[in-house]
Each structure stands twice: as C-alpha cells, then as structure tokens.
Tab-separated table of C-alpha atoms and ligand atoms in Angstrom:
chain	number	residue	atom	x	y	z
A	12	UNK	CA	-6.193	-44.568	4.088
A	13	UNK	CA	-6.146	-41.534	6.358
A	14	UNK	CA	-3.782	-40.251	8.975
A	15	UNK	CA	-6.531	-38.204	10.546
A	16	UNK	CA	-9.839	-39.163	12.127
A	17	UNK	CA	-12.370	-37.523	9.865
A	18	UNK	CA	-15.627	-38.986	8.675
A	19	UNK	CA	-15.699	-38.693	4.892
A	20	UNK	CA	-18.811	-38.638	2.722
A	21	UNK	CA	-18.041	-38.457	-0.984
A	22	UNK	CA	-19.699	-38.863	-4.331
A	23	UNK	CA	-20.702	-37.073	-7.499
A	24	UNK	CA	-22.441	-33.722	-7.575
A	25	UNK	CA	-25.165	-35.408	-9.642
A	26	UNK	CA	-26.182	-38.936	-10.455
A	27	UNK	CA	-25.874	-39.028	-14.260
A	28	UNK	CA	-25.931	-42.667	-15.373
A	29	UNK	CA	-25.853	-46.173	-13.923
A	30	UNK	CA	-22.320	-46.593	-15.254
A	31	UNK	CA	-21.126	-43.344	-13.641
A	32	UNK	CA	-22.688	-44.208	-10.275
A	33	UNK	CA	-21.306	-47.745	-10.174
A	34	UNK	CA	-17.829	-46.820	-11.386
A	35	UNK	CA	-17.670	-44.039	-8.808
A	36	UNK	CA	-19.088	-46.301	-6.104
A	37	UNK	CA	-16.438	-48.931	-6.749
A	38	UNK	CA	-13.701	-46.309	-6.531
A	39	UNK	CA	-15.121	-44.907	-3.324
A	40	UNK	CA	-15.323	-48.364	-1.789
A	41	UNK	CA	-11.662	-48.933	-2.690
A	42	UNK	CA	-10.783	-45.594	-1.105
A	43	UNK	CA	-12.392	-46.733	2.149
A	44	UNK	CA	-15.450	-44.486	1.909
A	45	UNK	CA	-18.718	-45.910	3.252
A	46	UNK	CA	-21.278	-43.203	2.438
A	47	UNK	CA	-21.879	-41.969	-1.119
A	48	UNK	CA	-23.567	-38.674	-1.882
A	49	UNK	CA	-25.264	-38.085	-5.250
A	50	UNK	CA	-27.728	-35.376	-6.256
A	51	UNK	CA	-30.900	-36.549	-7.982
A	52	UNK	CA	-32.659	-33.198	-8.095
A	53	UNK	CA	-30.244	-30.347	-8.772
A	54	UNK	CA	-31.092	-26.758	-7.866
A	55	UNK	CA	-29.540	-24.933	-10.833
A	56	UNK	CA	-29.442	-21.201	-11.229
A	57	UNK	CA	-30.171	-21.065	-14.960
A	58	UNK	CA	-33.116	-22.670	-16.621
A	59	UNK	CA	-32.212	-25.202	-19.276
A	60	UNK	CA	-29.040	-26.467	-17.557
A	61	UNK	CA	-28.827	-30.057	-16.256
A	62	UNK	CA	-31.340	-30.353	-13.400
A	63	UNK	CA	-30.637	-33.957	-12.421
A	64	UNK	CA	-32.182	-37.213	-13.571
A	65	UNK	CA	-34.580	-37.471	-10.609
A	66	UNK	CA	-36.163	-40.793	-9.672
A	67	UNK	CA	-34.499	-42.521	-12.611
A	68	UNK	CA	-31.307	-42.725	-10.484
A	69	UNK	CA	-32.931	-44.574	-7.561
A	70	UNK	CA	-32.245	-48.077	-8.971
A	71	UNK	CA	-28.601	-47.070	-9.630
A	72	UNK	CA	-28.173	-46.025	-6.002
A	73	UNK	CA	-29.764	-49.291	-4.873
A	74	UNK	CA	-27.237	-51.167	-6.997
A	75	UNK	CA	-24.404	-49.138	-5.438
A	76	UNK	CA	-25.703	-50.170	-2.008
A	77	UNK	CA	-26.056	-53.829	-2.923
A	78	UNK	CA	-22.837	-54.220	-4.906
A	79	UNK	CA	-20.504	-52.145	-2.767
A	80	UNK	CA	-22.187	-51.984	0.646
A	81	UNK	CA	-22.283	-48.183	0.590
A	82	UNK	CA	-24.872	-46.077	2.311
A	83	UNK	CA	-26.397	-43.515	-0.026
A	84	UNK	CA	-27.381	-39.932	0.476
A	85	UNK	CA	-29.184	-37.351	-1.625
A	86	UNK	CA	-30.445	-33.768	-1.483
A	87	UNK	CA	-34.101	-33.090	-0.720
A	88	UNK	CA	-35.717	-29.761	-1.427
A	89	UNK	CA	-39.411	-30.641	-1.686
A	90	UNK	CA	-41.715	-32.836	0.417
A	91	UNK	CA	-42.131	-35.085	-2.646
A	92	UNK	CA	-38.345	-35.657	-2.657
A	93	UNK	CA	-38.482	-36.692	0.984
A	94	UNK	CA	-41.355	-39.095	0.365
A	95	UNK	CA	-39.661	-40.865	-2.520
A	96	UNK	CA	-36.258	-40.950	-0.798
A	97	UNK	CA	-37.736	-42.557	2.308
A	98	UNK	CA	-39.755	-45.050	0.286
A	99	UNK	CA	-36.787	-46.051	-1.859
A	100	UNK	CA	-34.265	-46.711	0.883
A	101	UNK	CA	-32.061	-43.609	0.731
A	102	UNK	CA	-30.087	-43.791	3.984
A	103	UNK	CA	-29.341	-40.129	4.670
A	104	UNK	CA	-30.527	-36.754	3.397
A	105	UNK	CA	-29.037	-33.345	2.965
A	106	UNK	CA	-30.690	-29.966	2.657
A	107	UNK	CA	-28.970	-27.648	0.208
A	108	UNK	CA	-27.878	-24.046	0.664
A	109	UNK	CA	-30.658	-22.737	-1.587
A	110	UNK	CA	-33.273	-24.472	0.577
A	111	UNK	CA	-31.867	-23.551	3.987
A	112	UNK	CA	-32.473	-19.887	3.053
A	113	UNK	CA	-36.234	-20.441	2.847
A	114	UNK	CA	-38.129	-20.963	6.132
A	115	UNK	CA	-41.349	-21.841	4.279
A	116	UNK	CA	-39.619	-24.639	2.387
A	117	UNK	CA	-37.941	-25.863	5.538
A	118	UNK	CA	-41.282	-26.011	7.347
A	119	UNK	CA	-42.697	-28.116	4.511
A	120	UNK	CA	-39.674	-30.422	4.494
A	121	UNK	CA	-39.923	-30.721	8.266
A	122	UNK	CA	-43.571	-31.808	8.008
A	123	UNK	CA	-42.579	-34.509	5.531
A	124	UNK	CA	-39.925	-35.661	8.026
A	125	UNK	CA	-42.125	-35.562	11.130
A	126	UNK	CA	-41.285	-38.496	13.383
A	127	UNK	CA	-38.828	-39.999	10.849
A	128	UNK	CA	-35.518	-41.179	12.248
A	129	UNK	CA	-33.059	-40.489	9.433
A	130	UNK	CA	-29.796	-38.526	9.508
A	131	UNK	CA	-30.235	-35.091	7.986
A	132	UNK	CA	-27.286	-32.884	7.049
A	133	UNK	CA	-28.020	-29.181	6.821
A	134	UNK	CA	-25.892	-26.948	4.640
A	135	UNK	CA	-25.401	-23.344	5.601
A	136	UNK	CA	-27.593	-20.883	3.694
A	137	UNK	CA	-26.067	-19.218	0.642
A	138	UNK	CA	-25.802	-15.874	2.468
A	139	UNK	CA	-24.004	-15.422	5.800
A	140	UNK	CA	-27.196	-15.330	7.870
A	141	UNK	CA	-26.762	-17.482	10.970
A	142	UNK	CA	-30.383	-17.245	12.200
A	143	UNK	CA	-31.577	-18.816	8.911
A	144	UNK	CA	-29.280	-21.790	9.496
A	145	UNK	CA	-30.340	-22.006	13.157
A	146	UNK	CA	-34.005	-21.762	12.211
A	147	UNK	CA	-33.623	-24.700	9.849
A	148	UNK	CA	-32.153	-26.827	12.647
A	149	UNK	CA	-34.904	-25.732	15.038
A	150	UNK	CA	-37.697	-26.534	12.571
A	151	UNK	CA	-36.307	-30.063	12.172
A	152	UNK	CA	-35.832	-30.559	15.900
A	153	UNK	CA	-39.423	-29.462	16.454
A	154	UNK	CA	-40.735	-32.414	14.381
A	155	UNK	CA	-38.493	-34.955	16.066
A	156	UNK	CA	-35.577	-35.156	13.596
A	157	UNK	CA	-32.596	-35.342	15.910
A	158	UNK	CA	-29.734	-36.958	13.990
A	159	UNK	CA	-28.605	-33.652	12.525
A	160	UNK	CA	-25.215	-32.660	11.130
A	161	UNK	CA	-24.097	-29.289	9.829
A	162	UNK	CA	-22.292	-28.724	6.536
A	163	UNK	CA	-20.159	-25.651	5.896
A	164	UNK	CA	-20.226	-25.086	2.113
A	165	UNK	CA	-19.032	-21.497	2.169
A	166	UNK	CA	-21.021	-18.278	1.822
A	167	UNK	CA	-21.715	-16.028	-1.109
A	168	UNK	CA	-20.150	-12.616	-0.456
A	169	UNK	CA	-19.643	-9.772	-2.902
A	170	UNK	CA	-16.106	-10.922	-3.626
A	171	UNK	CA	-15.334	-14.594	-3.111
A	172	UNK	CA	-11.816	-14.634	-4.617
A	173	UNK	CA	-10.169	-17.151	-4.788
A	174	UNK	CA	-13.104	-19.316	-3.835
A	175	UNK	CA	-16.513	-20.034	-5.324
A	176	UNK	CA	-18.034	-19.465	-1.881
A	177	UNK	CA	-16.093	-17.842	0.933
A	178	UNK	CA	-15.437	-19.993	4.015
A	179	UNK	CA	-16.443	-18.217	7.236
A	180	UNK	CA	-14.956	-20.433	9.932
A	181	UNK	CA	-15.866	-18.049	12.756
A	182	UNK	CA	-19.536	-18.076	11.785
A	183	UNK	CA	-19.489	-21.865	11.691
A	184	UNK	CA	-17.903	-21.871	15.169
A	185	UNK	CA	-20.793	-19.731	16.406
A	186	UNK	CA	-23.284	-22.175	14.884
A	187	UNK	CA	-21.452	-25.046	16.541
A	188	UNK	CA	-21.575	-23.287	19.896
A	189	UNK	CA	-25.348	-23.013	19.525
A	190	UNK	CA	-25.664	-26.711	18.639
A	191	UNK	CA	-22.610	-28.374	20.211
A	192	UNK	CA	-24.010	-31.910	19.835
A	193	UNK	CA	-24.165	-31.791	16.059
A	194	UNK	CA	-21.118	-32.792	14.006
A	195	UNK	CA	-19.702	-30.207	11.626
A	196	UNK	CA	-18.690	-31.272	8.123
A	197	UNK	CA	-16.766	-29.169	5.674
A	198	UNK	CA	-17.770	-29.248	1.996
A	199	UNK	CA	-14.510	-28.064	0.447
A	200	UNK	CA	-15.861	-28.725	-3.064
A	201	UNK	CA	-18.511	-26.006	-3.029
A	202	UNK	CA	-16.225	-23.644	-1.144
A	203	UNK	CA	-13.401	-24.150	-3.633
A	204	UNK	CA	-15.159	-24.407	-6.956
A	205	UNK	CA	-11.815	-25.668	-8.313
A	206	UNK	CA	-10.077	-28.864	-7.376
A	207	UNK	CA	-6.621	-27.367	-6.802
A	208	UNK	CA	-7.915	-25.549	-3.689
A	209	UNK	CA	-9.310	-28.683	-2.023
A	210	UNK	CA	-6.263	-29.880	-0.100
A	211	UNK	CA	-5.668	-26.606	1.722
A	212	UNK	CA	-9.374	-26.326	2.553
A	213	UNK	CA	-9.375	-29.857	4.020
A	214	UNK	CA	-6.373	-28.842	6.136
A	215	UNK	CA	-8.226	-25.705	7.249
A	216	UNK	CA	-11.227	-27.854	8.191
A	217	UNK	CA	-9.014	-30.028	10.361
A	218	UNK	CA	-7.424	-26.957	11.945
A	219	UNK	CA	-10.952	-25.819	12.819
A	220	UNK	CA	-11.749	-29.177	14.438
A	221	UNK	CA	-14.366	-30.200	11.901
A	222	UNK	CA	-15.698	-33.723	12.297
A	223	UNK	CA	-15.933	-34.685	8.672
A	224	UNK	CA	-15.679	-33.874	4.993
A	225	UNK	CA	-18.499	-33.804	2.453
A	226	UNK	CA	-16.701	-33.853	-0.852
A	227	UNK	CA	-17.562	-34.267	-4.508
A	228	UNK	CA	-16.015	-37.215	-6.311
A	229	UNK	CA	-16.754	-38.421	-9.853
A	230	UNK	CA	-15.283	-41.221	-11.941
A	231	UNK	CA	-14.656	-38.745	-14.828
A	232	UNK	CA	-14.750	-35.274	-13.298
A	233	UNK	CA	-14.095	-33.352	-16.504
A	234	UNK	CA	-17.140	-34.942	-18.107
A	235	UNK	CA	-19.417	-34.176	-15.136
A	236	UNK	CA	-22.752	-32.590	-16.056
A	237	UNK	CA	-22.589	-30.271	-13.017
A	238	UNK	CA	-19.704	-28.824	-10.971
A	239	UNK	CA	-17.027	-30.401	-13.189
A	240	UNK	CA	-14.149	-28.134	-12.122
A	241	UNK	CA	-14.414	-28.972	-8.441
A	242	UNK	CA	-14.752	-32.759	-8.586
A	243	UNK	CA	-11.919	-35.295	-8.208
A	244	UNK	CA	-11.616	-38.961	-9.099
A	245	UNK	CA	-11.764	-41.576	-6.320
A	246	UNK	CA	-8.018	-42.139	-6.767
A	247	UNK	CA	-7.359	-38.392	-6.377
A	248	UNK	CA	-9.593	-38.352	-3.313
A	249	UNK	CA	-7.636	-41.199	-1.817
A	250	UNK	CA	-4.406	-39.273	-2.419
A	251	UNK	CA	-5.856	-36.102	-0.964
A	252	UNK	CA	-7.002	-37.914	2.192
A	253	UNK	CA	-3.621	-39.570	2.566
A	254	UNK	CA	-1.969	-36.145	2.403
A	255	UNK	CA	-3.943	-34.839	5.358
B	252	PEP	C1	-24.436	-29.980	-3.958
B	252	PEP	O1	-24.054	-30.456	-2.883
B	252	PEP	O2	-24.216	-30.506	-5.062
B	252	PEP	C2	-25.116	-28.656	-3.932
B	252	PEP	C3	-26.056	-28.310	-4.819
B	252	PEP	O3	-24.656	-27.902	-2.955
B	252	PEP	P1	-25.055	-26.453	-2.342
B	252	PEP	O4	-26.444	-26.617	-1.810
B	252	PEP	O5	-24.019	-26.313	-1.271
B	252	PEP	O6	-24.911	-25.466	-3.424
B	253	MN	MN1	-22.357	-29.775	-6.600
C-alpha cells in the first residue's frame, strides 16, 4: 500500500449514519488502514450547524470493529465524553484544537482519565501558543496517561492562504524536542481545508520526519455533513498513500 513507513489513522470527520461508517470502514480496511477516526461530538463554530450524532454512533463503531477488525477513535472534549467512550470500548481518544486551548477543560478531562491506560492524541491549540500545547501534555502526564501522541493540525493565523490552518513545522519541532518520546502525526486535512492540497502536505510531513498521518476519509466526501471539501474517499486515500 505504502512506499513509506508512516502510521496512518483515517476516517470521517463525523460519524453520520451506520451506512456511512460501515462503508467507510470497509474501504479503509481494503486500503490497509487499521485505526478509524470518527467524531461523535463536533465542536462547531456556529450554532445550528451539525454538531455530531453523539452516543447514537457508538453501536456503529462497534460494528466497524467487529466486522472489519478496526480500532476506533473519537474526540473527547468533556468528562462525560471520556466516561462514555471508555465504557463503550472506544480504543483511542483525541483532544481537539478547541479543547487544547483551555487549561480548565484539560484539567477536567485529565481527571476523567486519571489512571486510565488508553492512547490519547493531542492536537495543537488553534493559536500558535506552544505552552498551551505543552500544558495539555503535562496535565495528562500528571494523572498517569502516558501513551500520548501529538497531532499537528495547523494554526490559525491572520492570513492562512492557501491553507485553512497554517502549518508551522518549526513550532512542532520545538514541541517534539520538549517531548521526544511522543510520536508526531500530521493532520493534513485540517491544515489543507481542501483535498487538492493533501498530497503536498503529506510529503511535507514526511520531509519533517513525522511518524504518522491523521487524515479525514469519507465514503462520499461531497455529501459529508462536516468538512466536506477536505475529505477523500478510501480509494483516493489509497492512491494518495501510494504516491508518497
Ligand atoms: C476534527 O478532527 O474533525 C476536528 C474537529 O479537528 P480540530 O480539533 O483540529 O479542528
Ligand atoms: Mn473535521
């Protein structure tokens, strides 16, 4: 599948329906992917937009695990998300950029994760503030969470052209120097905002010695209820990975 040794986590921005999850899961399995991401609770800027289906998607993710042998991963932003994810067999968690910015929220999430041995991926905060990202890692380490990975999803600057969020590779290098044991993943989807920029960003991630990709993949990207323009089909993902 790939000419390059990168760990790849892929899946839809949001879980939308059982059909969408299973069709995507099958495609991911065929593309050689073993961990599927899918957002249940979506932090959306505007009120009244699609905010995720929540716990309704848990049985769909269980089916994806059972039918295709995938591990599943979702975003947690509240202690109640952590509790339900742990109870319902979610294998890995990620903390989103809008949560990493908030030390109070991170402390609450950390309490919910105290003593729990589950991989947690931490996205960079929305703004280019390294201490916020570091503080999030430290608050998790303090409660005994140690299987931590970092996700670079780009930063919101005044002008992000041509991206949705500007990649700051040097800042990520600094973060990696502070926490050299933690793998660094690139999320080219949220950096790009548009699928035609993905390939070059994946190449940039490799050039910067990233350990993995965290990438959005949907069975019907154009019909996606969130982040439609940046998602690719499993077949397109397979092609993209082959091109690396
Ligand atoms: C996501 O991964 O779908 C997401 C909401 O990402 P971010 O926190 O990077 O905006
Ligand atoms: Mn998304």
